[in-house]
Amino acid sequence: MILRQVQSAPGKLHKVSLTTLSGAADKVGDYMDIPCYRFTKNSDYLKQAQHIADFFFGLPNLPEDLIPYWDMKAPDIPNTPRDVSAAAIMASALYELSTYVSANDSRRYKKLANKIVDSLNKDYQAQSETAYGFLLLHSTGHYPGGDE
């Protein structure tokens, strides 16, 4: 699913996709259009943020603990790495999104965010004095390039 094209430099367009976490990181990284809505109150940004959240949490291969794979179309799912950093950013985005939507949607987004945070705390937290001081295990940077 291509969500939109973004311009990174004059004349250079990139398609933003949510099926790979590199695409999700682009999208999730800006909190799913939430800051744009926060500052402009333009409902198009809010609708887009909800659309992205609903799409992402509707993915058929999203793990039960809601910690996504680094690539949601990886051929070796469920044996492909997870990306806890993307999950943490998504949880943060959902908490803010929940403040701008209807009561029903707010409860749904908070429930998803709470489940992510619970999963991170239960199954992905680094032990004290390990993992070079990182709090969470299994972040994914540039997996195909062997970075992180």
mmCIF file of C-alpha atoms in Angstrom:
data_model
loop_
_atom_site.group_PDB
_atom_site.id
_atom_site.type_symbol
_atom_site.label_atom_id
_atom_site.label_comp_id
_atom_site.label_asym_id
_atom_site.label_seq_id
_atom_site.Cartn_x
_atom_site.Cartn_y
_atom_site.Cartn_z
ATOM 1 C CA MET A 1 0.000 0.000 0.000
ATOM 2 C CA ILE A 2 1.484 3.303 -1.080
ATOM 3 C CA LEU A 3 0.183 6.054 1.170
ATOM 4 C CA ARG A 4 1.589 9.069 -0.621
ATOM 5 C CA GLN A 5 4.608 10.513 -2.350
ATOM 6 C CA VAL A 6 6.951 12.799 -0.467
ATOM 7 C CA GLN A 7 9.548 15.159 -1.849
ATOM 8 C CA SER A 8 12.984 14.820 -0.218
ATOM 9 C CA ALA A 9 14.767 17.210 -2.573
ATOM 10 C CA PRO A 10 13.681 19.395 -5.473
ATOM 11 C CA GLY A 11 12.372 17.095 -8.179
ATOM 12 C CA LYS A 12 12.998 13.920 -6.141
ATOM 13 C CA LEU A 13 9.872 12.041 -5.074
ATOM 14 C CA HIS A 14 9.739 8.927 -2.910
ATOM 15 C CA LYS A 15 6.738 6.697 -2.331
ATOM 16 C CA VAL A 16 5.985 6.090 1.345
ATOM 17 C CA SER A 17 4.743 2.604 2.109
ATOM 18 C CA LEU A 18 3.711 0.934 5.335
ATOM 19 C CA THR A 19 4.469 -2.607 4.311
ATOM 20 C CA THR A 20 8.138 -2.317 5.181
ATOM 21 C CA LEU A 21 9.229 -0.809 8.414
ATOM 22 C CA SER A 22 11.628 1.438 6.567
ATOM 23 C CA GLY A 23 8.474 2.961 5.079
ATOM 24 C CA ALA A 24 6.687 2.728 8.392
ATOM 25 C CA ALA A 25 9.553 4.479 10.123
ATOM 26 C CA ASP A 26 9.145 7.375 7.686
ATOM 27 C CA LYS A 27 5.451 7.498 8.429
ATOM 28 C CA VAL A 28 5.506 6.584 12.080
ATOM 29 C CA GLY A 29 8.507 8.843 12.587
ATOM 30 C CA ASP A 30 6.376 11.880 11.998
ATOM 31 C CA TYR A 31 3.737 10.449 14.328
ATOM 32 C CA MET A 32 1.301 9.638 11.549
ATOM 33 C CA ASP A 33 0.535 13.227 10.619
ATOM 34 C CA ILE A 34 -0.422 14.031 14.200
ATOM 35 C CA PRO A 35 1.850 17.072 14.646
ATOM 36 C CA CYS A 36 0.421 18.504 11.434
ATOM 37 C CA TYR A 37 -3.069 18.117 12.843
ATOM 38 C CA ARG A 38 -2.012 19.419 16.274
ATOM 39 C CA PHE A 39 -0.712 22.659 14.804
ATOM 40 C CA THR A 40 -3.141 23.235 11.925
ATOM 41 C CA LYS A 41 -6.357 21.501 13.072
ATOM 42 C CA ASN A 42 -6.752 20.476 9.431
ATOM 43 C CA SER A 43 -8.958 17.375 9.645
ATOM 44 C CA ASP A 44 -7.270 15.835 6.589
ATOM 45 C CA TYR A 45 -4.192 15.159 8.737
ATOM 46 C CA LEU A 46 -6.291 13.554 11.453
ATOM 47 C CA LYS A 47 -8.105 11.367 8.917
ATOM 48 C CA GLN A 48 -4.771 10.315 7.417
ATOM 49 C CA ALA A 49 -3.370 9.443 10.848
ATOM 50 C CA GLN A 50 -6.431 7.305 11.590
ATOM 51 C CA HIS A 51 -6.229 5.680 8.163
ATOM 52 C CA ILE A 52 -2.583 4.744 8.731
ATOM 53 C CA ALA A 53 -3.238 3.369 12.217
ATOM 54 C CA ASP A 54 -6.224 1.344 11.025
ATOM 55 C CA PHE A 55 -4.283 0.005 8.048
ATOM 56 C CA PHE A 56 -1.266 -0.937 10.150
ATOM 57 C CA PHE A 57 -3.244 -2.711 12.865
ATOM 58 C CA GLY A 58 -5.313 -4.474 10.230
ATOM 59 C CA LEU A 59 -2.287 -6.156 8.656
ATOM 60 C CA PRO A 60 -2.999 -9.893 8.656
ATOM 61 C CA ASN A 61 0.526 -10.870 9.682
ATOM 62 C CA LEU A 62 0.950 -8.362 12.509
ATOM 63 C CA PRO A 63 2.125 -10.419 15.485
ATOM 64 C CA GLU A 64 -0.254 -10.881 18.392
ATOM 65 C CA ASP A 65 1.994 -8.824 20.687
ATOM 66 C CA LEU A 66 1.804 -5.925 18.158
ATOM 67 C CA ILE A 67 5.587 -5.645 17.822
ATOM 68 C CA PRO A 68 5.973 -5.512 14.038
ATOM 69 C CA TYR A 69 8.487 -7.347 11.915
ATOM 70 C CA TRP A 70 11.150 -5.151 10.348
ATOM 71 C CA ASP A 71 9.431 -5.901 7.022
ATOM 72 C CA MET A 72 5.793 -6.904 7.134
ATOM 73 C CA LYS A 73 6.207 -8.709 3.797
ATOM 74 C CA ALA A 74 9.431 -10.543 4.636
ATOM 75 C CA PRO A 75 9.400 -14.054 3.173
ATOM 76 C CA ASP A 76 10.653 -15.638 6.395
ATOM 77 C CA ILE A 77 7.889 -14.421 8.739
ATOM 78 C CA PRO A 78 7.630 -15.383 11.625
ATOM 79 C CA ASN A 79 11.402 -15.875 11.773
ATOM 80 C CA THR A 80 12.319 -12.359 10.665
ATOM 81 C CA PRO A 81 13.508 -9.751 13.187
ATOM 82 C CA ARG A 82 11.104 -7.494 15.039
ATOM 83 C CA ASP A 83 11.397 -3.733 15.331
ATOM 84 C CA VAL A 84 10.717 -2.518 18.862
ATOM 85 C CA SER A 85 11.682 1.068 18.065
ATOM 86 C CA ALA A 86 8.923 1.296 15.467
ATOM 87 C CA ALA A 87 6.502 -0.241 17.989
ATOM 88 C CA ALA A 88 7.461 2.276 20.684
ATOM 89 C CA ILE A 89 7.002 5.186 18.277
ATOM 90 C CA MET A 90 3.644 3.781 17.187
ATOM 91 C CA ALA A 91 2.496 3.503 20.815
ATOM 92 C CA SER A 92 3.443 7.128 21.444
ATOM 93 C CA ALA A 93 1.596 8.202 18.315
ATOM 94 C CA LEU A 94 -1.496 6.254 19.328
ATOM 95 C CA TYR A 95 -1.576 7.890 22.761
ATOM 96 C CA GLU A 96 -1.557 11.333 21.178
ATOM 97 C CA LEU A 97 -4.003 10.319 18.456
ATOM 98 C CA SER A 98 -6.398 9.107 21.153
ATOM 99 C CA THR A 99 -6.711 12.688 22.433
ATOM 100 C CA TYR A 100 -8.144 13.990 19.142
ATOM 101 C CA VAL A 101 -10.749 11.388 18.202
ATOM 102 C CA SER A 102 -14.158 10.143 19.357
ATOM 103 C CA ALA A 103 -14.480 8.350 22.696
ATOM 104 C CA ASN A 104 -14.797 4.949 20.985
ATOM 105 C CA ASP A 105 -11.749 5.488 18.779
ATOM 106 C CA SER A 106 -9.841 6.901 21.742
ATOM 107 C CA ARG A 107 -10.460 3.742 23.781
ATOM 108 C CA ARG A 108 -9.414 1.563 20.832
ATOM 109 C CA TYR A 109 -6.180 3.465 20.187
ATOM 110 C CA LYS A 110 -5.287 3.531 23.909
ATOM 111 C CA LYS A 111 -5.930 -0.209 24.146
ATOM 112 C CA LEU A 112 -3.559 -0.846 21.212
ATOM 113 C CA ALA A 113 -0.910 1.467 22.683
ATOM 114 C CA ASN A 114 -1.208 -0.172 26.095
ATOM 115 C CA LYS A 115 -0.788 -3.612 24.554
ATOM 116 C CA ILE A 116 2.356 -2.489 22.727
ATOM 117 C CA VAL A 117 3.842 -0.990 25.890
ATOM 118 C CA ASP A 118 2.955 -4.106 27.891
ATOM 119 C CA SER A 119 4.637 -6.280 25.244
ATOM 120 C CA LEU A 120 7.731 -4.083 25.251
ATOM 121 C CA ASN A 121 7.976 -4.246 29.046
ATOM 122 C CA LYS A 122 7.310 -7.969 29.283
ATOM 123 C CA ASP A 123 9.226 -9.439 26.366
ATOM 124 C CA TYR A 124 11.623 -6.880 24.903
ATOM 125 C CA GLN A 125 13.156 -5.043 27.847
ATOM 126 C CA ALA A 126 16.920 -5.301 28.246
ATOM 127 C CA GLN A 127 18.217 -6.374 31.623
ATOM 128 C CA SER A 128 20.115 -3.833 33.680
ATOM 129 C CA GLU A 129 23.813 -3.518 32.795
ATOM 130 C CA THR A 130 23.347 -5.318 29.468
ATOM 131 C CA ALA A 131 22.780 -4.340 25.844
ATOM 132 C CA TYR A 132 25.212 -1.421 26.080
ATOM 133 C CA GLY A 133 22.713 0.606 28.108
ATOM 134 C CA PHE A 134 19.810 0.281 25.677
ATOM 135 C CA LEU A 135 16.401 -0.124 27.306
ATOM 136 C CA LEU A 136 14.840 -2.322 24.637
ATOM 137 C CA LEU A 137 16.070 -5.308 22.666
ATOM 138 C CA HIS A 138 15.443 -6.028 18.999
ATOM 139 C CA SER A 139 15.471 -2.624 17.352
ATOM 140 C CA THR A 140 16.032 -2.769 13.630
ATOM 141 C CA GLY A 141 17.874 -0.102 11.685
ATOM 142 C CA HIS A 142 19.006 -0.956 8.189
ATOM 143 C CA TYR A 143 18.528 -4.722 8.308
ATOM 144 C CA PRO A 144 19.362 -5.484 4.652
ATOM 145 C CA GLY A 145 22.598 -3.532 5.073
ATOM 146 C CA GLY A 146 23.523 -5.401 8.253
ATOM 147 C CA ASP A 147 23.281 -2.238 10.343
ATOM 148 C CA GLU A 148 21.585 -2.933 13.698
#
